[in-house]
mmCIF file of C-alpha atoms and ligand atoms in Angstrom:
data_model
loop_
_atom_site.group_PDB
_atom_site.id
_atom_site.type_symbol
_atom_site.label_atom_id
_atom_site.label_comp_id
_atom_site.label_asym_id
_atom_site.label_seq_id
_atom_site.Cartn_x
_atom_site.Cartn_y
_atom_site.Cartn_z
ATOM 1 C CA UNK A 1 0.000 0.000 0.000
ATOM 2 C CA UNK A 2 1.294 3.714 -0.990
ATOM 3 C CA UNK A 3 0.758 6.118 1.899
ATOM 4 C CA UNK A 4 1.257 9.370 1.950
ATOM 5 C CA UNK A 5 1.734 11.442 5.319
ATOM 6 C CA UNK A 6 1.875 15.577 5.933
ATOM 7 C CA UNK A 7 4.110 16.752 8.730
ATOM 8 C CA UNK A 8 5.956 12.854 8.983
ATOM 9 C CA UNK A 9 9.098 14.655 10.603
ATOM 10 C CA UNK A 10 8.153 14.581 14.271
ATOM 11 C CA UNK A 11 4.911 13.973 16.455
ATOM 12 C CA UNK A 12 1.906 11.690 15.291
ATOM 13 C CA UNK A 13 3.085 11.994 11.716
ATOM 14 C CA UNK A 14 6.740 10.803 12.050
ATOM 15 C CA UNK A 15 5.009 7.686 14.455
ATOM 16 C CA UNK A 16 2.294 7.390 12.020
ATOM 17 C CA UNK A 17 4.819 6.872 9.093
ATOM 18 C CA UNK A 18 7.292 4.594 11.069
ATOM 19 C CA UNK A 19 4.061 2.102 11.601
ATOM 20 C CA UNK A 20 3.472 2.083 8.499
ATOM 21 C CA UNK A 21 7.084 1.020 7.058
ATOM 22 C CA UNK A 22 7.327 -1.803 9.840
ATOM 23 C CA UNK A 23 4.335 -3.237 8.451
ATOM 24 C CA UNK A 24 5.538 -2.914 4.691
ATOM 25 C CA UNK A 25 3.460 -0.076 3.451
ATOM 26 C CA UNK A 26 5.457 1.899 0.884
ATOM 27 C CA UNK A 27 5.554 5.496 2.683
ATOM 28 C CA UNK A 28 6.513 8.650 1.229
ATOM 29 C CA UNK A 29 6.831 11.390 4.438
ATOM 30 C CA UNK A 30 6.709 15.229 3.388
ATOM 31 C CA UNK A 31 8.224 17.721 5.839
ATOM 32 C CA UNK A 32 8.828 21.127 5.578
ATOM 33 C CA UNK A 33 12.302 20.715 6.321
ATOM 34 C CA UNK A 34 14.902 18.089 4.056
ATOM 35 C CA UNK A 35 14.379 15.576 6.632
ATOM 36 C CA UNK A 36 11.455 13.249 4.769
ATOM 37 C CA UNK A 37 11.264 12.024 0.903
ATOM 38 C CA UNK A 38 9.395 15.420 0.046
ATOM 39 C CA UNK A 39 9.744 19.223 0.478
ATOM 40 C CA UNK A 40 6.413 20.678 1.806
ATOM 41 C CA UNK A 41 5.253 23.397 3.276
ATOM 42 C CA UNK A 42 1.388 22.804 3.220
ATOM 43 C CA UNK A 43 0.408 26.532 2.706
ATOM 44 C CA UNK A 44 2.878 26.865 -0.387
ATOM 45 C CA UNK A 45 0.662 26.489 -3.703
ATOM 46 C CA UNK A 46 3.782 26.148 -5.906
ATOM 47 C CA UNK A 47 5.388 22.976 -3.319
ATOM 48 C CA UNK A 48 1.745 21.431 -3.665
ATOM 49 C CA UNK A 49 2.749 21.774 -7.534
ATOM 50 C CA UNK A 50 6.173 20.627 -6.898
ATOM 51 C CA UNK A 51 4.859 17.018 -5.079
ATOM 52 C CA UNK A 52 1.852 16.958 -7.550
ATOM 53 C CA UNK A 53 4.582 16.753 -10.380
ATOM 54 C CA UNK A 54 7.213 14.563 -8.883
ATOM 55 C CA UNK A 55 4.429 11.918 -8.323
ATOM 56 C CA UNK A 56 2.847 11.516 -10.973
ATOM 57 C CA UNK A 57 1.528 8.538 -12.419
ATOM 58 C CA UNK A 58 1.633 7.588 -8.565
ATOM 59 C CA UNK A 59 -0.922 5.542 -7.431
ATOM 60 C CA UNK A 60 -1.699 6.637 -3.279
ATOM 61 C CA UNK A 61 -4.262 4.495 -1.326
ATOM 62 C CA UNK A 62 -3.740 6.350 1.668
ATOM 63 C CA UNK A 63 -3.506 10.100 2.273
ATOM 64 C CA UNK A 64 -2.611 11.163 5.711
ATOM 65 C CA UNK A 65 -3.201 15.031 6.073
ATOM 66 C CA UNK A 66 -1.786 15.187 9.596
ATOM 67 C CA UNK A 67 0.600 18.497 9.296
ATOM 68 C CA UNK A 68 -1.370 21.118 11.700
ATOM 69 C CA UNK A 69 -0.710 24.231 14.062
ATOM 70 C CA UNK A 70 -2.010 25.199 17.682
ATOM 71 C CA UNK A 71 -0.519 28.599 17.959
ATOM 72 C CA UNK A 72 -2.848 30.291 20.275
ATOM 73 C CA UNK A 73 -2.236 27.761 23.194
ATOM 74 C CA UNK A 74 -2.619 30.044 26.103
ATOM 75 C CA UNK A 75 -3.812 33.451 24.372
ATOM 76 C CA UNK A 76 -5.493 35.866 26.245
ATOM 77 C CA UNK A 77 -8.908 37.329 25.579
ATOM 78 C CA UNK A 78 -6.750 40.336 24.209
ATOM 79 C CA UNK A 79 -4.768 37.718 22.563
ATOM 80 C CA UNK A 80 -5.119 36.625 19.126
ATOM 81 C CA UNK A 81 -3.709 38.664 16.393
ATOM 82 C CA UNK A 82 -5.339 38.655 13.186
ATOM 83 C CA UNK A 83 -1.508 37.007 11.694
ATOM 84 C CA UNK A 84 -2.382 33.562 13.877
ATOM 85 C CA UNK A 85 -5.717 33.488 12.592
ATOM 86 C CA UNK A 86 -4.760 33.652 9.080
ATOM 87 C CA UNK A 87 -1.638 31.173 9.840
ATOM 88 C CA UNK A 88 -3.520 28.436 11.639
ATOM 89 C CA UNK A 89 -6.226 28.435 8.661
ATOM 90 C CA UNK A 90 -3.539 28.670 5.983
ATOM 91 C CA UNK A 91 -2.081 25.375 7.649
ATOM 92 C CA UNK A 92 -5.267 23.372 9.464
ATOM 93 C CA UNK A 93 -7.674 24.379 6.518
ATOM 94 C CA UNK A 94 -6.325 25.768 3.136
ATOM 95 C CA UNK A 95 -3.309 23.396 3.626
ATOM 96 C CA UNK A 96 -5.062 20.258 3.772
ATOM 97 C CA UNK A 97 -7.669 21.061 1.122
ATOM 98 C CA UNK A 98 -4.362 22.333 -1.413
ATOM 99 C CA UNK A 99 -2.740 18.554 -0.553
ATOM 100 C CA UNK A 100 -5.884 16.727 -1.205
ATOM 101 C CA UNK A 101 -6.555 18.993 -4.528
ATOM 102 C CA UNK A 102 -3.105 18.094 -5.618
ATOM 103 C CA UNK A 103 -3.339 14.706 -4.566
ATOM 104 C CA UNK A 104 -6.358 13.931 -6.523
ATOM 105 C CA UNK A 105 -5.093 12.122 -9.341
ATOM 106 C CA UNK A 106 -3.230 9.892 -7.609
ATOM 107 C CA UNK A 107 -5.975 9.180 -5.251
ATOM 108 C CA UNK A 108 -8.115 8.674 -8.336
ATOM 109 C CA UNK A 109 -5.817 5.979 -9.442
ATOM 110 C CA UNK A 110 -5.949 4.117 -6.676
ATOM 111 C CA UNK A 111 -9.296 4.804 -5.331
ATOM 112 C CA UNK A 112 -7.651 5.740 -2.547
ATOM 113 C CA UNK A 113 -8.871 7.051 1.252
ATOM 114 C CA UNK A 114 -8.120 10.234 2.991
ATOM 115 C CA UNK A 115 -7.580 10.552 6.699
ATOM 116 C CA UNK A 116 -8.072 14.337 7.941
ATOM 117 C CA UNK A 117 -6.295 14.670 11.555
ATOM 118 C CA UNK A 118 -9.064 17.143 13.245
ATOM 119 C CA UNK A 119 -9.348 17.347 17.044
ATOM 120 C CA UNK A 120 -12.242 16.737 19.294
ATOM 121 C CA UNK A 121 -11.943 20.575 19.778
ATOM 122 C CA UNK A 122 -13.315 20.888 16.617
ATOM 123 C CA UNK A 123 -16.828 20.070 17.793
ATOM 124 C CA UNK A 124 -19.562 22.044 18.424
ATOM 125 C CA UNK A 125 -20.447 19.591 21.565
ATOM 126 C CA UNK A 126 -17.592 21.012 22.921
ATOM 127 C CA UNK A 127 -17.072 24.417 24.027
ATOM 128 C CA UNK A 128 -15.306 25.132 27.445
ATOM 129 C CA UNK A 129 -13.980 28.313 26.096
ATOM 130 C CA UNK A 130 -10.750 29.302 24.655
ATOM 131 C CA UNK A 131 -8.280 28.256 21.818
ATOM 132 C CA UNK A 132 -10.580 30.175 19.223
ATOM 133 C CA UNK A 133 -8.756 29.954 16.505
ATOM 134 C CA UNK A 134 -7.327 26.412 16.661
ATOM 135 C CA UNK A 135 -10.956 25.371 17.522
ATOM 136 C CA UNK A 136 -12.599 26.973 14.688
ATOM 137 C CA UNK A 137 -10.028 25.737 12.116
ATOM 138 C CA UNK A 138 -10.591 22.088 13.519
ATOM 139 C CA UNK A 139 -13.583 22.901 12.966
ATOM 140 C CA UNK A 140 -13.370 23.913 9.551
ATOM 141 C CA UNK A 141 -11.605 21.176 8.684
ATOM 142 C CA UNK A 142 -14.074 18.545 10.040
ATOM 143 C CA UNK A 143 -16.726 19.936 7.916
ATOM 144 C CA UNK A 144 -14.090 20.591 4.745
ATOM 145 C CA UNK A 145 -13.513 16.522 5.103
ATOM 146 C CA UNK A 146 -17.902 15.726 5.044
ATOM 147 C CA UNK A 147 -18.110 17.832 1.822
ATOM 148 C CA UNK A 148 -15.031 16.450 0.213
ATOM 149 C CA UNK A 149 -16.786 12.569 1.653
ATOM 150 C CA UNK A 150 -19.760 13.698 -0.660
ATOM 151 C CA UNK A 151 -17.834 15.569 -3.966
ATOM 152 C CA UNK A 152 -15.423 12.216 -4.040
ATOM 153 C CA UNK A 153 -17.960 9.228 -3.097
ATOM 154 C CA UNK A 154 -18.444 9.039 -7.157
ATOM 155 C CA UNK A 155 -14.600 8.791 -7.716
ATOM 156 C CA UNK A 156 -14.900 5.430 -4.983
ATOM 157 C CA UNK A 157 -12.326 8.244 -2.409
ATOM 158 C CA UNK A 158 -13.327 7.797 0.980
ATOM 159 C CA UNK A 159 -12.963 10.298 3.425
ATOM 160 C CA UNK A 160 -12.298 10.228 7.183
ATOM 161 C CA UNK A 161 -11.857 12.701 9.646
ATOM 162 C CA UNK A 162 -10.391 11.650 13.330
ATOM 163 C CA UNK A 163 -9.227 12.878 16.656
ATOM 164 C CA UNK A 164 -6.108 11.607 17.474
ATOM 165 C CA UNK A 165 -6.639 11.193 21.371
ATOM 166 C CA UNK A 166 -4.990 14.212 23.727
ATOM 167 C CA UNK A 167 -0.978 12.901 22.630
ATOM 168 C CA UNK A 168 2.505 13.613 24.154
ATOM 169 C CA UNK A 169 3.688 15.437 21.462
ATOM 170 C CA UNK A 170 5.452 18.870 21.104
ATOM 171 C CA UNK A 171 1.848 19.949 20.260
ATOM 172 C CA UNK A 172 0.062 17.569 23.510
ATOM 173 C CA UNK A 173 2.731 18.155 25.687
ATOM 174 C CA UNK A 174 4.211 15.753 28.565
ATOM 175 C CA UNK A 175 0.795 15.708 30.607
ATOM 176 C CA UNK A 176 -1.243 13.945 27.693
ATOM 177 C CA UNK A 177 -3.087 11.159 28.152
ATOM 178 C CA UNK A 178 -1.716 8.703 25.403
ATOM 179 C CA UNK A 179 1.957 8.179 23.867
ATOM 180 C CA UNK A 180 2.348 8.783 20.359
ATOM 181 C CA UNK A 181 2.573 5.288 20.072
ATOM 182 C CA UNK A 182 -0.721 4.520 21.228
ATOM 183 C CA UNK A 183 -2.415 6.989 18.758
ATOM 184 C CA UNK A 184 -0.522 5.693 15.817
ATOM 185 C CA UNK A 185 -1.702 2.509 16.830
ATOM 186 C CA UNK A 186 -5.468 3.048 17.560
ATOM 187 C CA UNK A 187 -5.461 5.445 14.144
ATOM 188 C CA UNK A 188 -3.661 2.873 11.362
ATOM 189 C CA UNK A 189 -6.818 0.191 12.540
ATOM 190 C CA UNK A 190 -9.232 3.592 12.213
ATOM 191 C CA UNK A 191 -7.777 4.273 8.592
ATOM 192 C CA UNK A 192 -7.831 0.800 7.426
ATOM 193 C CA UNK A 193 -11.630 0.427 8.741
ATOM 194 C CA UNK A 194 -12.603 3.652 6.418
ATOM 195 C CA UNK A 195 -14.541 2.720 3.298
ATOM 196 C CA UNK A 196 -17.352 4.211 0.792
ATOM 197 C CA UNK A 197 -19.279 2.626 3.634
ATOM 198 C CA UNK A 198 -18.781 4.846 6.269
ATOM 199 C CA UNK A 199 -17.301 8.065 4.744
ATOM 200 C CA UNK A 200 -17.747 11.164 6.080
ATOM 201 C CA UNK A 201 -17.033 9.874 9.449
ATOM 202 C CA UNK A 202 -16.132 11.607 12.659
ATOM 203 C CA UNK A 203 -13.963 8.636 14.874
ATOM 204 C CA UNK A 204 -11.721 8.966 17.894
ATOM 205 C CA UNK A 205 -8.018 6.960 17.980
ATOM 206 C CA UNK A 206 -10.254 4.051 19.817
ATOM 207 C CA UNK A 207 -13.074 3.817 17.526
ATOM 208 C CA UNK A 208 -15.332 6.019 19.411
ATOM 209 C CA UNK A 209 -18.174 7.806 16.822
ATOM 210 C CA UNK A 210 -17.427 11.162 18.226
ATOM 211 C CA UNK A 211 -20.482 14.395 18.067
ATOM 212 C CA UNK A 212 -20.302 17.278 15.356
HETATM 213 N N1 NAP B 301 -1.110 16.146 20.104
HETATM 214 C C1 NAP B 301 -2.394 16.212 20.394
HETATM 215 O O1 NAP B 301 -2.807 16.042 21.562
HETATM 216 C C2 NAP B 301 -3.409 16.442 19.286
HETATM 217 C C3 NAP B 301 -4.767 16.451 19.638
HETATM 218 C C4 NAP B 301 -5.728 16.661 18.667
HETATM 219 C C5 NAP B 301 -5.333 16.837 17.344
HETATM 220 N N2 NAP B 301 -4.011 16.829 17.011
HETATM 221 C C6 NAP B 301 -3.660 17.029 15.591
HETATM 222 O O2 NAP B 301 -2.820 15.982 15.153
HETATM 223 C C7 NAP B 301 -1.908 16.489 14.149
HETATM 224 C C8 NAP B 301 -0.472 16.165 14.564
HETATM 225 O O3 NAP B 301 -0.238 16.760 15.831
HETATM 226 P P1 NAP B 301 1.119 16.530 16.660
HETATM 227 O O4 NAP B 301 0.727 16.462 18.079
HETATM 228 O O5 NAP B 301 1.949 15.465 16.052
HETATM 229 O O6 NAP B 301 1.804 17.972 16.418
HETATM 230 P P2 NAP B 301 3.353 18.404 16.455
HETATM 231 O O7 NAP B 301 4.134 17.481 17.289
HETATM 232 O O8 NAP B 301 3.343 19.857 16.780
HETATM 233 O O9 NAP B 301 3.794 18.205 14.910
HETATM 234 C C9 NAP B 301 3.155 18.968 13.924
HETATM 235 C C10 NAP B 301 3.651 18.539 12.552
HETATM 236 O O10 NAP B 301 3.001 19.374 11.565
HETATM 237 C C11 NAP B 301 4.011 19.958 10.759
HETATM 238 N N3 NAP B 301 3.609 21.244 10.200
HETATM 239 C C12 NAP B 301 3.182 22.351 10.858
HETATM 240 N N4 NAP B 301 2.940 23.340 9.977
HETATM 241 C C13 NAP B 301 3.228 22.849 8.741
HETATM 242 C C14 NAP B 301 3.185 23.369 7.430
HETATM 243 N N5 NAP B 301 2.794 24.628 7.182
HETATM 244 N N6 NAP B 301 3.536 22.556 6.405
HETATM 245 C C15 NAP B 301 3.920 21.287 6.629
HETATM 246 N N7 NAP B 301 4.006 20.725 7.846
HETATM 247 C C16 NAP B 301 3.652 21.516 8.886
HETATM 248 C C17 NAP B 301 5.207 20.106 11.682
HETATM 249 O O11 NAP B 301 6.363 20.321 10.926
HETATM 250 P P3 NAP B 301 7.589 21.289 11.456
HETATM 251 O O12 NAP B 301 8.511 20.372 12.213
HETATM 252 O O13 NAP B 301 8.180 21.831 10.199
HETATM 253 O O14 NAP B 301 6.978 22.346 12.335
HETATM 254 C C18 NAP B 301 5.155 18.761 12.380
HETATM 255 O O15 NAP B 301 5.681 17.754 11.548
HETATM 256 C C19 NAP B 301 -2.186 17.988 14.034
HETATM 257 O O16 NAP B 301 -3.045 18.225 12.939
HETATM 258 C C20 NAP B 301 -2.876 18.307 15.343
HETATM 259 O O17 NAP B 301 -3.712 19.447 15.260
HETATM 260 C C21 NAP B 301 -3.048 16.645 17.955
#
């Protein structure tokens, strides 16, 4: 199987994509730094290009759009400049709907499936207050991945959209509940239990149907 993974240099992504070798998937990692097979910053239109033209012809049955930002950890109510709005959308939205775009034909191919890393933050069940703008873009992500479940049904691309558990990552810091292990884990049996049959859904690590 040909997987592709966003942000596969450190955090869920890099443990995500070392799963996936040790079981014999065929992984290409993109990073924004030298450090994975290819270049990508996922808000740059012309690297989306870039990948889109180094792989062609390549079949992907797995698209991993994991890359994502939490810069307003912390922000006060006088907090949140209009720059970290515009950069956490530009990564957590525009960036994974540019990667799928490019991805497309290759997906095509394949008839491939598309795992969207949201956040339980994202839902609208949810709202203790706070994080605005990394909520909203979760948010906006999880309801970028059900219309993209409905436009790409026909071309037989299913579409998932998960929460990855609370993870000890740079992002979850040391208090989180799970190891990075444990999400990779619980998320590789999520992806390979997506299908035309139940597109569009909303899952936690576990297999837990989580609320809009
Ligand atoms: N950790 C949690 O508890 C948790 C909970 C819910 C959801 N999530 C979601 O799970 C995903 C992975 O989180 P994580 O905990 O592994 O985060 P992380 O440790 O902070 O890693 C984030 C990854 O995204 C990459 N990235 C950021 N901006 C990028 C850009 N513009 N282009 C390409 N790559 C970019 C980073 O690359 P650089 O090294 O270049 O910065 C890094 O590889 C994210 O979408 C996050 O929102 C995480």
């Amino acid at each position: 199987m040909h997987v592709l993974i966003t942000g596969a240099n450190r955090g869920i992504g890099k443990t995500l994509a070392d799963r996936c070798r040790d079981r014999g998937d065929a992984v290409i990692g993109t990073a924004r730094d030298d450090s994975a097979q290819v270049v990508l910053d996922v808000t740059d239109p012309a690297q989306q290009a870039d990948m889109a033209a180094a792989l062609k012809d390549q079949p992907i049955d797995l698209l991993i759009c994991n890359a994502g930002v939490y810069l307003d950890k912390g922000q006060g109510m006088d907090g949140y400049p209009a720059q970290m709005w515009a950069q956490s959308f530009s990564t957590n939205v525009t960036g994974v709907f540019l990667t799928i775009q490019a991805l497309l034909p290759n997906l095509r191919a394949a008839q491939g499936r598309i795992a969207i890393l949201s956040s339980q933050m994202a839902s609208h069940t949810r709202a203790p207050g706070g994080s605005y703008i990394y909520r909203a873009s979760k948010a906006a992500v999880l309801n970028l991945g059900r219309n993209l479940a409905t436009d790409l049904q026909g071309d037989g691309i299913a579409v998932g959209i998960y929460h990855p558990g609370w993870v000890q990552t740079d992002m979850g810091g040391h208090a989180a509940e799970i190891s990075v292990e444990q999400a990779a884990v619980g998320l590789l049996d999520r992806f390979d239990a997506l299908s035309l049959g139940n597109t569009g859904c909303f899952e936690t690590w576990d297999g837990q149907p989580h609320a809009y």
